[in-house]
Every structure is written in C-alpha cells, then in structure tokens.
Coordinates of C-alpha atoms in Angstrom, one line a residue:
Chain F
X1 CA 5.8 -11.0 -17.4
X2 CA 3.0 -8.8 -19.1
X3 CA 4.3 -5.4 -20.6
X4 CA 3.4 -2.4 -18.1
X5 CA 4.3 -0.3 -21.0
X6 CA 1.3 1.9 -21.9
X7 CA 0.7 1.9 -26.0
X8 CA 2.0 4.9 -27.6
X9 CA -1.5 5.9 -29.0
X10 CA -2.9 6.1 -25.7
X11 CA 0.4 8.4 -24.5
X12 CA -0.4 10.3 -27.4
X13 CA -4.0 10.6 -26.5
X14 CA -2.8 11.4 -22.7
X15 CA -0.7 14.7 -24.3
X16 CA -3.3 16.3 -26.1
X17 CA -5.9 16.6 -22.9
X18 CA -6.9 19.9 -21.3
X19 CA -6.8 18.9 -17.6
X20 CA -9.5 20.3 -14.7
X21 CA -8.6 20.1 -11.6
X22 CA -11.3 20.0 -9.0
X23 CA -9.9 22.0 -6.0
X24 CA -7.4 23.3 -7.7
X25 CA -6.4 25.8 -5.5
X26 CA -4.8 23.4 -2.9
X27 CA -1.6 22.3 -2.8
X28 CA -2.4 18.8 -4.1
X29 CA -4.2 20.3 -7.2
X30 CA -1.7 22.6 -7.5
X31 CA 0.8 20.2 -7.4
X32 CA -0.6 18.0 -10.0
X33 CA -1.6 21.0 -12.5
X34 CA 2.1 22.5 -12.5
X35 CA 3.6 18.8 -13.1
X36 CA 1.4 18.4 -16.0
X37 CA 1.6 22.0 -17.4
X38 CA 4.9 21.4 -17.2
X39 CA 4.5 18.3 -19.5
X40 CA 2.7 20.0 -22.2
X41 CA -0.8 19.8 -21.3
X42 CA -3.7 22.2 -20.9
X43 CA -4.7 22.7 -17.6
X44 CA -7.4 24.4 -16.1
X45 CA -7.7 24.5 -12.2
X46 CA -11.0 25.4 -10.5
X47 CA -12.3 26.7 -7.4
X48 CA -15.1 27.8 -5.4
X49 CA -14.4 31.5 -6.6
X50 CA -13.2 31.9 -10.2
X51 CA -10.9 34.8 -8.9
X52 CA -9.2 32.5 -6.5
X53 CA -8.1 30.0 -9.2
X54 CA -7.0 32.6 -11.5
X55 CA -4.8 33.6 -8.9
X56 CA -3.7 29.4 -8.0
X57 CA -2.8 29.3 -11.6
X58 CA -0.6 32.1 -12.3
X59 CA 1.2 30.6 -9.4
X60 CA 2.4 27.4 -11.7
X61 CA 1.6 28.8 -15.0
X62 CA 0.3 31.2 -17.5
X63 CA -2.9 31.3 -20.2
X64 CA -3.6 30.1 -22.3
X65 CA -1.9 27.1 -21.0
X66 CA -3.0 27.4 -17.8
X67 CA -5.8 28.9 -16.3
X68 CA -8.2 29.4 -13.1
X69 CA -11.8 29.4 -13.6
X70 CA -15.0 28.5 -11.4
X71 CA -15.2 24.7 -10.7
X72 CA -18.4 23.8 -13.1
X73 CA -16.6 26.0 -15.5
X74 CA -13.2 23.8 -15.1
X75 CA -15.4 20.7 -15.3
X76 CA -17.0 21.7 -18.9
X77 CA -14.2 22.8 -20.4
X78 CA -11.7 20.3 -19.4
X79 CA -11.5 16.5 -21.5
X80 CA -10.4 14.7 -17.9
X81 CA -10.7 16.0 -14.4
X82 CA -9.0 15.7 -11.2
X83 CA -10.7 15.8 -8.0
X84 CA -8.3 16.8 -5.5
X85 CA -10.5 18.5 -3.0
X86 CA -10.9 18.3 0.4
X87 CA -12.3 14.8 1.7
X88 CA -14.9 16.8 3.7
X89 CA -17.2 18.4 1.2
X90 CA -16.4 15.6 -1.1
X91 CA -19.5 14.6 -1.6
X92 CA -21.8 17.5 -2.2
X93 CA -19.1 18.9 -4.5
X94 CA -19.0 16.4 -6.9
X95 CA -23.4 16.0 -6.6
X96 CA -23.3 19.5 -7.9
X97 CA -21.1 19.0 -10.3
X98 CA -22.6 15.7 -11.7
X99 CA -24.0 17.2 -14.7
X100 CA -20.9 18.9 -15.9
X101 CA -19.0 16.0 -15.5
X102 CA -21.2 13.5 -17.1
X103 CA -19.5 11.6 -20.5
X104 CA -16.0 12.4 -18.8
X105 CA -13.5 10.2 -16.8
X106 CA -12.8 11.6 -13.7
X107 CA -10.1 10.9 -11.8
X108 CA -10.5 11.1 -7.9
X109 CA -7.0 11.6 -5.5
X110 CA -8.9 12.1 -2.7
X111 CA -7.8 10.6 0.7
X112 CA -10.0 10.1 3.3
X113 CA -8.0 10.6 6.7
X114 CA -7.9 12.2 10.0
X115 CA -4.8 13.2 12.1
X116 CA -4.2 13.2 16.0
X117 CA -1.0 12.9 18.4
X118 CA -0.4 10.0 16.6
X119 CA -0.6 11.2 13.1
X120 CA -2.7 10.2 10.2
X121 CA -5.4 7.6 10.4
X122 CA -8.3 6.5 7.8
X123 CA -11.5 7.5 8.3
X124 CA -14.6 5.2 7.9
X125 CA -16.5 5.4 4.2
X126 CA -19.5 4.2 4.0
X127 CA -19.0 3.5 0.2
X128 CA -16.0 1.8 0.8
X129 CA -13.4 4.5 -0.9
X130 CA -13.8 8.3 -2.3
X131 CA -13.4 7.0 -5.2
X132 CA -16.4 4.6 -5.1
X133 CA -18.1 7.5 -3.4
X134 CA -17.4 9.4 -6.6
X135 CA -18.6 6.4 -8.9
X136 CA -22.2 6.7 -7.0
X137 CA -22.6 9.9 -7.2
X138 CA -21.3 10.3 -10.5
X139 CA -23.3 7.1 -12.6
X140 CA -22.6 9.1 -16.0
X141 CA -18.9 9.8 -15.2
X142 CA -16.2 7.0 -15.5
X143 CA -14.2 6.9 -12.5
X144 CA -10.4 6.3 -11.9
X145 CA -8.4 6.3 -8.8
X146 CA -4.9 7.5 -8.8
X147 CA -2.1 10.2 -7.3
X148 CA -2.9 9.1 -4.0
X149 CA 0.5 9.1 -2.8
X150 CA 2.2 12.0 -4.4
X151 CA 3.2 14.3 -2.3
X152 CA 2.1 18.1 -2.7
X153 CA 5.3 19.4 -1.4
X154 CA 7.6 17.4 -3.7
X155 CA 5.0 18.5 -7.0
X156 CA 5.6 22.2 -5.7
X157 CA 9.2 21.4 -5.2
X158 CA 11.0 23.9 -8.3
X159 CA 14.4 22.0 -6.9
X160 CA 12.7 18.4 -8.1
X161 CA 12.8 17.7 -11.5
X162 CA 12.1 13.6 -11.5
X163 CA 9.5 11.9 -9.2
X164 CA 10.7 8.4 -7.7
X165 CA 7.2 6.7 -7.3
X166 CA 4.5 4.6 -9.5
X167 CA 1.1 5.9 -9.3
X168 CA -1.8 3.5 -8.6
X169 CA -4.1 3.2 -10.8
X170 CA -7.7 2.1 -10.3
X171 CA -10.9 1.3 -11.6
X172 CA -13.6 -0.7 -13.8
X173 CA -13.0 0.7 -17.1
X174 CA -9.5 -0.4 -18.6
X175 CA -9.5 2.4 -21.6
X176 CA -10.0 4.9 -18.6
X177 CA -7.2 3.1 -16.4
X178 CA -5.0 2.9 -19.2
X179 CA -5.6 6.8 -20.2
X180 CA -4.8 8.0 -16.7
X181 CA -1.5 5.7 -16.7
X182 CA -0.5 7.1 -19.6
X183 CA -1.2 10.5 -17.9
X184 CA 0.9 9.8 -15.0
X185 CA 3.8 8.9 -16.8
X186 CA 3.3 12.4 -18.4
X187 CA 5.5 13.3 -15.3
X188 CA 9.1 12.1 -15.3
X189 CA 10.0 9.5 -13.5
X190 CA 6.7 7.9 -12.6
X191 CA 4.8 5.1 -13.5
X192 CA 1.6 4.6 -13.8
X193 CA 0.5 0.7 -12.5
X194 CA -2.7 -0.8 -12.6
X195 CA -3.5 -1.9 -9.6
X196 CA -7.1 -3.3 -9.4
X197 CA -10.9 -2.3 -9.6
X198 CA -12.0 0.2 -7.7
X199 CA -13.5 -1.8 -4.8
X200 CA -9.8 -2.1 -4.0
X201 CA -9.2 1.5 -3.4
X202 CA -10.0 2.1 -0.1
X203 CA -6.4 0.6 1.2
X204 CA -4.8 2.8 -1.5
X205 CA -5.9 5.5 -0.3
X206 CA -5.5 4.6 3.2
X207 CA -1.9 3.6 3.4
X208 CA -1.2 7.1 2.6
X209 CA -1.6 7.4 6.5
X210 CA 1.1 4.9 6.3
X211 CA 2.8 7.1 4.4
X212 CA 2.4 10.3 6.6
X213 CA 3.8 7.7 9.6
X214 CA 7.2 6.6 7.3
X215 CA 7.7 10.6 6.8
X216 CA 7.0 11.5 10.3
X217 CA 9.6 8.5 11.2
X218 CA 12.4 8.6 8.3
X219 CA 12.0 12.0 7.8
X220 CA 11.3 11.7 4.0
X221 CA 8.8 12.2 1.2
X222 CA 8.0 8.5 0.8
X223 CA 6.6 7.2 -2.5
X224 CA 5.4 3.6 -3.6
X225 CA 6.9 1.6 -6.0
X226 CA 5.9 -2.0 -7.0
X227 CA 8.8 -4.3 -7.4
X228 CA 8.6 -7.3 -10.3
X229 CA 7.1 -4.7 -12.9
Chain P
X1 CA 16.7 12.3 6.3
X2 CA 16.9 9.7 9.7
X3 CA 18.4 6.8 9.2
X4 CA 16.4 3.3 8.3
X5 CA 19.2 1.4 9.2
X6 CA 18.5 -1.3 11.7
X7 CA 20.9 -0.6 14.7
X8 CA 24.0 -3.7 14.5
X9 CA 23.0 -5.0 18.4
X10 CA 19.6 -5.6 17.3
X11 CA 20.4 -7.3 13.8
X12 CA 22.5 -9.7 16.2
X13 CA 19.3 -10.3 18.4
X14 CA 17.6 -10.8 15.9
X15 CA 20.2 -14.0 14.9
X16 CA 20.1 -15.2 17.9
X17 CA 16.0 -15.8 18.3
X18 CA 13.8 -18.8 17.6
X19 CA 10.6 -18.5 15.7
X20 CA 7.7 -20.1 15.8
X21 CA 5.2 -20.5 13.4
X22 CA 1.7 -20.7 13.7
X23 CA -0.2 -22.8 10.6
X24 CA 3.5 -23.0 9.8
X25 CA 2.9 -25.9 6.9
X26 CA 1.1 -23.7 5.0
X27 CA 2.9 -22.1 1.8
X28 CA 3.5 -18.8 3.6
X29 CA 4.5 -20.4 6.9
X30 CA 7.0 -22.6 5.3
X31 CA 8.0 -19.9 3.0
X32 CA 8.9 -17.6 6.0
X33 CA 10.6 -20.8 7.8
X34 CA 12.7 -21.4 4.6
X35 CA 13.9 -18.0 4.6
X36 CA 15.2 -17.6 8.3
X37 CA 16.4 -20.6 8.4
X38 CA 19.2 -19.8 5.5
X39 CA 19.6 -17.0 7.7
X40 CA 20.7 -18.9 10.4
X41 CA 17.7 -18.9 12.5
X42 CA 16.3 -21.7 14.2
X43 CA 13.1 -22.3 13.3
X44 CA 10.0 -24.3 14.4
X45 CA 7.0 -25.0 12.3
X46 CA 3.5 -25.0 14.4
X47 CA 0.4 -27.2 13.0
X48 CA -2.4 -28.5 14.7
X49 CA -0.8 -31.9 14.3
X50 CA 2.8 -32.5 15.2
X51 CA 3.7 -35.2 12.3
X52 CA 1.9 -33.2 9.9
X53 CA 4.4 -30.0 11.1
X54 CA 7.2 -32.5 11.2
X55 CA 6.7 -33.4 7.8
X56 CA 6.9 -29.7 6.3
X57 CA 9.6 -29.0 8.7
X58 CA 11.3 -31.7 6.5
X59 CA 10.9 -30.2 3.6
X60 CA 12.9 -26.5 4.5
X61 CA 15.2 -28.1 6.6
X62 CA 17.2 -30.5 9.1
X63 CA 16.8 -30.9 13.0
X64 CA 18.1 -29.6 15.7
X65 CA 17.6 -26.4 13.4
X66 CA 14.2 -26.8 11.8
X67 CA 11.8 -28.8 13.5
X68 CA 8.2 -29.2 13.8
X69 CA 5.7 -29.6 16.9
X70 CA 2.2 -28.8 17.7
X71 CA 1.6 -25.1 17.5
X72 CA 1.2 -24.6 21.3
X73 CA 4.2 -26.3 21.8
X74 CA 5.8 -24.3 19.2
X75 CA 4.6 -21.4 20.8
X76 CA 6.0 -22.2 24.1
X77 CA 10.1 -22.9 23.0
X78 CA 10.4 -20.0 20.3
X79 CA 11.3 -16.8 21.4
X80 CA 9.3 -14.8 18.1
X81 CA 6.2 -16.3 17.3
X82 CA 4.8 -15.7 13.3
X83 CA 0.9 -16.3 13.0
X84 CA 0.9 -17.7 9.5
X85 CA -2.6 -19.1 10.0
X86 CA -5.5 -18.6 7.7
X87 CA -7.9 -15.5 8.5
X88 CA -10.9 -18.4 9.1
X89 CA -9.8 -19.5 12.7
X90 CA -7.7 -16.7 13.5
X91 CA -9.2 -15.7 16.4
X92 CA -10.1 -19.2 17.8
X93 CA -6.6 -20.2 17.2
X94 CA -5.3 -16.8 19.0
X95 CA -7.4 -17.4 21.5
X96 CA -6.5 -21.2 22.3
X97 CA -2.7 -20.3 22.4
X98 CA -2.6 -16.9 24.7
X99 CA -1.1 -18.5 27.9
X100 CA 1.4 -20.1 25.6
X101 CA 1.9 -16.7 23.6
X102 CA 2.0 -14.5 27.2
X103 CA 5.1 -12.2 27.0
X104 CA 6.3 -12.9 23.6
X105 CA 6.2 -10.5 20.5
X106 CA 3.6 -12.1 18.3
X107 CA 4.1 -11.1 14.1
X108 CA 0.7 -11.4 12.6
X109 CA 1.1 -11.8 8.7
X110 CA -2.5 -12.6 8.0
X111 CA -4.4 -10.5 5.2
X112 CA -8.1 -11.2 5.7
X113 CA -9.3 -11.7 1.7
X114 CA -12.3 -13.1 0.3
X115 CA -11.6 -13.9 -3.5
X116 CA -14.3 -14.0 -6.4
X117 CA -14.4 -14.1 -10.2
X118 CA -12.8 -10.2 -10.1
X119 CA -10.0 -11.2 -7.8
X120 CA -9.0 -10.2 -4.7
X121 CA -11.1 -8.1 -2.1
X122 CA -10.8 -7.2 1.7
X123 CA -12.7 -8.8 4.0
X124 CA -14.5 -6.5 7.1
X125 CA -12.7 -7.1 10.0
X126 CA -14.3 -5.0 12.8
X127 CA -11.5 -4.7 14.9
X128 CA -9.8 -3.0 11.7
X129 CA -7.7 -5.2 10.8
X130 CA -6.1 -9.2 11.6
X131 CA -3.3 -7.6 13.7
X132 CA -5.4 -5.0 15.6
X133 CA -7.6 -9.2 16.6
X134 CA -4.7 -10.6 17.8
X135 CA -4.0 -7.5 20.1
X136 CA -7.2 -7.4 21.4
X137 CA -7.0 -11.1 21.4
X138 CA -3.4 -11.8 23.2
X139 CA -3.4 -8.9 26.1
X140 CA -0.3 -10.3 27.2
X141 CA 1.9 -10.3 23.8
X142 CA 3.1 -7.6 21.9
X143 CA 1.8 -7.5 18.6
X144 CA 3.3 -6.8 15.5
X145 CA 2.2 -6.7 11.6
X146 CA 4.8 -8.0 8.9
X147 CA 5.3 -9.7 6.1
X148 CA 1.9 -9.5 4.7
X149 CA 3.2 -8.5 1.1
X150 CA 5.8 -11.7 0.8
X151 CA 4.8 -13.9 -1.9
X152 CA 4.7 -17.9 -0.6
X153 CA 5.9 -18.7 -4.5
X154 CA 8.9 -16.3 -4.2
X155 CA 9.8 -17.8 -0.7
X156 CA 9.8 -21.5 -1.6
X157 CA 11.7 -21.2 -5.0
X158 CA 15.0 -22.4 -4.6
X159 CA 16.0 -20.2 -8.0
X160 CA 15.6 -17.1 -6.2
X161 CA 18.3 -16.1 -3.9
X162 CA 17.6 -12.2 -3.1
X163 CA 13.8 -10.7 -3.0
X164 CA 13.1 -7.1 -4.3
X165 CA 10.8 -6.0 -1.6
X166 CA 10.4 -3.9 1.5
X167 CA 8.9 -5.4 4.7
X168 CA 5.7 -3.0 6.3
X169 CA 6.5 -3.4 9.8
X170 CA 3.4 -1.9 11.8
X171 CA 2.9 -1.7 15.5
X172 CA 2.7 0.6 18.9
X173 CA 5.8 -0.9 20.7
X174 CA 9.2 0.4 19.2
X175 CA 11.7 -2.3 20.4
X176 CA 9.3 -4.8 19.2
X177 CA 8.9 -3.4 15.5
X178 CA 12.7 -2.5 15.5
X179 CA 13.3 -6.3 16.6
X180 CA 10.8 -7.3 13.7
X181 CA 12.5 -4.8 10.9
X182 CA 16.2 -6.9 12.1
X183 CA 14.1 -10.4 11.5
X184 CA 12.5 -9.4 7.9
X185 CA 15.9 -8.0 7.1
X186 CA 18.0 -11.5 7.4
X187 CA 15.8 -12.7 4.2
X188 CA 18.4 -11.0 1.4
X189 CA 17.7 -8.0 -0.5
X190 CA 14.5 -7.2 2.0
X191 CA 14.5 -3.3 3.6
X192 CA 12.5 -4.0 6.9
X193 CA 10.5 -0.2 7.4
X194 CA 8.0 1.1 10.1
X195 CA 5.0 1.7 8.5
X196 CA 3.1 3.0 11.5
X197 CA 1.1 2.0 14.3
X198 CA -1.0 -1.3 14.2
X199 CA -4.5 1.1 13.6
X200 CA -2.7 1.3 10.6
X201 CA -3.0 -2.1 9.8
X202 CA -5.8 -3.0 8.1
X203 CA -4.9 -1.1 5.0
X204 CA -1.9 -2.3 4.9
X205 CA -3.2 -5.8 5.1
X206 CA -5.7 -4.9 2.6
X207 CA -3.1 -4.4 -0.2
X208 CA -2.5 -7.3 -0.7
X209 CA -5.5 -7.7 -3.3
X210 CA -4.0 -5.2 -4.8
X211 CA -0.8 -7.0 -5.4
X212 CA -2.3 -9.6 -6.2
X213 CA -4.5 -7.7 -9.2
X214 CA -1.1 -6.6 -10.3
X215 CA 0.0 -10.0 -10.7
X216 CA -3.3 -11.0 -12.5
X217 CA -2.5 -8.2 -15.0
X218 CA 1.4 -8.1 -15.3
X219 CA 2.1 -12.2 -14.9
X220 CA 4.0 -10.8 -11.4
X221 CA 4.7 -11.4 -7.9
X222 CA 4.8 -7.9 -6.8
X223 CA 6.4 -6.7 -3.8
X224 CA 5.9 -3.0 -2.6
X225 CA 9.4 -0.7 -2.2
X226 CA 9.0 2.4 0.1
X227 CA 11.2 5.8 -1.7
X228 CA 12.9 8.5 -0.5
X229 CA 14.4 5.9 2.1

C-alpha cells in the first residue's frame, strides 16, 4: 500500500498560508475559518459587505489572525481560497472574482442540492460539478475540490475538539491536491485523501444528500471515511 | 443518536432467504455468493447459460446449498434477487426477467462506469442512476441499491476473513432496505446503513470511480465507513 502520508514540506507549506474564504459569513465558511484559525493559520473571511465579515470573524477570531474584509479584497490578499458560498450565485460570484483569483488554487466546497419532504437531493450541473464549474470559469485559477462533507455545525461546535472524517480531495493538479490535503489535516483528526480528478466530483458532492438522509435517519453528524488507507 | 442496529427478527430473516444472482459468474456476483454462503445462506448463481452458472457455482460452494441455473430460473426459486450484471445489457436483461422478478425485492449493485487512460468516470444514466432503471424497469419488484462499493478481489480472497466497510443501502421501501442492511450485514465486519432514497442513487453508484482512483493512487481496495454511527 502507497503512503497517504502528506510530506512534511508540504504540511509545512499548508501552516504558513493566509486563508480567504469566499462566503465567509455562512456557517460553512465560518466553520472552516475558525477550524483553521484555530490551527495557526491566517484567515481572512469575505463577504458581499466588508462590514458583515468583520462582524463573521470576530465571531471565531480576532486580527490580525483573523479578519473580515470584502470578498475581492479576501481573494487578493489571501495565498489559497475557499469557496463556500451559496450554490446559487455560484457562478457569477466566482466570474467576478476571476481576476483576483487568477495564479491561486482555489479550493471549491460547494454542494449543489435542493431539499423537499424528502430531504436533500442533487441538482443537475451542466458542467458536471461546482467544482468543474469553478475550473471554467476560473482558466487562470487551479482548482481543488474538498470539505464537502464537513458538517458546519460540528466546525462551530466549541464542545468538539477532534473531527472523525477524511476529506476528499479532488482535482488535476497533484501539487494543489497534495497542498489542500496537507490543509485538511491542519484540523485534528481528519484526513485528507485523494480521491480522483475533478471530473469525479460531482458524486462527492452529491452524496452529501446522502449524508443529510443518514442524519435525518441515525440522527447524527455523519462523516466519510475510506477504509484500506 | 437512533440506533443502526438491525432489529434481531430481521437478521434471522435475513438467514433464512435464498438469493439469486443475476450475471452471478461474474467476479462481483461470485464474490457476493461466496460471502452469503459462509453465512449460511443458500445461494444460486444466475448466467445466461446454466452449465456456465453451474460451473462458478462450483467454485464458491457445494449443492444443495450453492447451485447454479439460468438466470430466470434463478430468479424464480430465490426469495432475494442481486442484479450483479454488467451496466451494458442492464436494462434488456431487467426487462427479459420482470415476470420472473414480480414481487420480490430486487438489490441492484451495478455502477454504470466507463473507464479511460485517467481512470474511472460515471457514465450518464438518464433515469439517474442503475437502480432508479431497474425501478422504472421491474414495476412489480421492490428495488433496492447495495453493495456497490464491495470490492470482487476482497470477496473472493480466501485470506480475508472480515471486510472493513459499510454497506450504502438506498431505497423508498423501509422493510425492504432494513431486510437488505440484515443481508450485507452476515458478510463479517460489514455495517449495513440507509443511505437514502433510491433518487439518491446515482451518486452513490458514481463513487465508485472514486474508490477506485484511490486504489490507483494508494495500492488499495477502499471501502467507504459512515461516522458518527
């Protein structure tokens, strides 16, 4: 069996990146900033309104560690970013934001679903994924998929201090799937797998309508972890 | 947290039933048969041709207990049924054996994958998904998705004893899923959990070219665990 261990150079590399998160006022991006503040990094969480954000990141942190600014603003200043917005507005969003983001790896969370009487279902994408949406619309950006499955209310959670999940990683570029690995495993207890090229992120982040269904059933806050690793 | 436990008086019912399976001389087919019959199931391998299923019945185990027979007639003694049969032909194949299948809860295993020099990648299926087919397909059967994520190399080696790995069980009928999670959870060290209704199928289905780009990179055979369960 191949090592799943990420080098140490690359977790070392992983430590010393300032963070954007996209949406950052949500409680995904939230979620993910405090986890990583937490872990030592920089984080900056944007938002439509720069006011807004400050206010999201004195919630899970203070400057100069963390801080709220406007999204283009987060995008600049920040080494990686996190799009963890809302799947509707996805697109036009990250067009805007195209410049700002071009030269970096972005990482994309995003999960295209919709919700009935029967709970969560995926929705169609014409690109296949919002991640390969993101990869269109963003030809000078690298783009990852991963934190699909990691739920906002156990990142918020003060009373959790290890996360029981791997993340999936995806994409095309193995330095960039290997960086945000090494980020993931920033936060204790996960890891971060690769787990194919981004063509093969559509299920990934549908099956987190599977997800919502094993909650809704077991009444839990159900991860993913891959056995034989 | 509710309980995934599988209640005892189904796990008995579960003993008690005789499955059939469709394209059962292929690797997963025979892999599946293997299993449940260690378990103490009777089991009977389907193929278009009743020596050629007689032959791999041979191979997993001894009549009365493991036989072979055409698939229609292994569709008509067993009480399960476990489509096992590649995604080209599904629907023929479905479609041949419906009066046979009437009234019987039908497991469809099938991951529809086309595979090129990058791996593993989901074929369109526009019913959604191989399971979602055979509902449309078999109005009189109760459909059921399973098993997609069991490795056919993991099942036939006589080495391993126990598997690391939970069973997706997906479908709209709750008897017939809870009946399913009792079957997947006679193979040892296999957690049988309701993964949501068969719309959530595809994705499900899907992952498996994920798995299977794990393996690639990690020298694996991944199986998927569900947390917080």
């Amino acid at each position: 069996m191949a090592s799943v261990q990420v080098p140490h150079e690359i977790a070392e590399e992983a430590a010393r990146l300032t963070i954007g998160i996209l949406g950052g006022t949500g409680d995904q991006g939230r979620g993910l900033g405090r986890r990583l503040a937490m872990a030592g990094n920089r984080v900056i969480l944007g938002s439509r309104d720069a006011g807004r954000a400050e206010s999201a990141a004195a919630t899970i942190g203070s400057p100069p560690q963390v801080t709220g600014a406007a999204n283009e603003d987060a995008a600049r200043a920040a080494d990686l970013v996190i799009a963890a917005v809302p799947w509707d507005g996805h697109a036009q969003l990250l067009a805007r934001l195209a410049g700002a983001l071009e030269g970096k790896i972005v990482v994309d969370c995003v999960n295209p679903l919709g919700f009935d009487a029967h709970g969560a279902y995926p929705l169609p994408v014409p690109e296949g994924s919002a991640a390969q949406q993101a990869a269109m619309i963003l030809g000078g950006s690298t783009v990852v998929g991963a934190f699909h499955h990691v739920s906002a209310v156990v990142l918020l959670d003060p009373e959790i201090t290890e996360l029981d999940l791997d993340v999936l990683v995806l994409g095309d570029d193995r330095p960039a799937t290997d960086l945000v690995r090494a980020l993931a495993e920033r936060i204790p207890g996960v890891r971060g797998v690769y787990a194919g090229r981004l063509r093969n992120c559509g299920q990934v982040e549908a099956l987190t309508a599977n997800l919502v269904a094993v909650n809704r059933r077991y009444k839990a806050h159900a991860g993913v972890r891959i056995t034989d690793l």
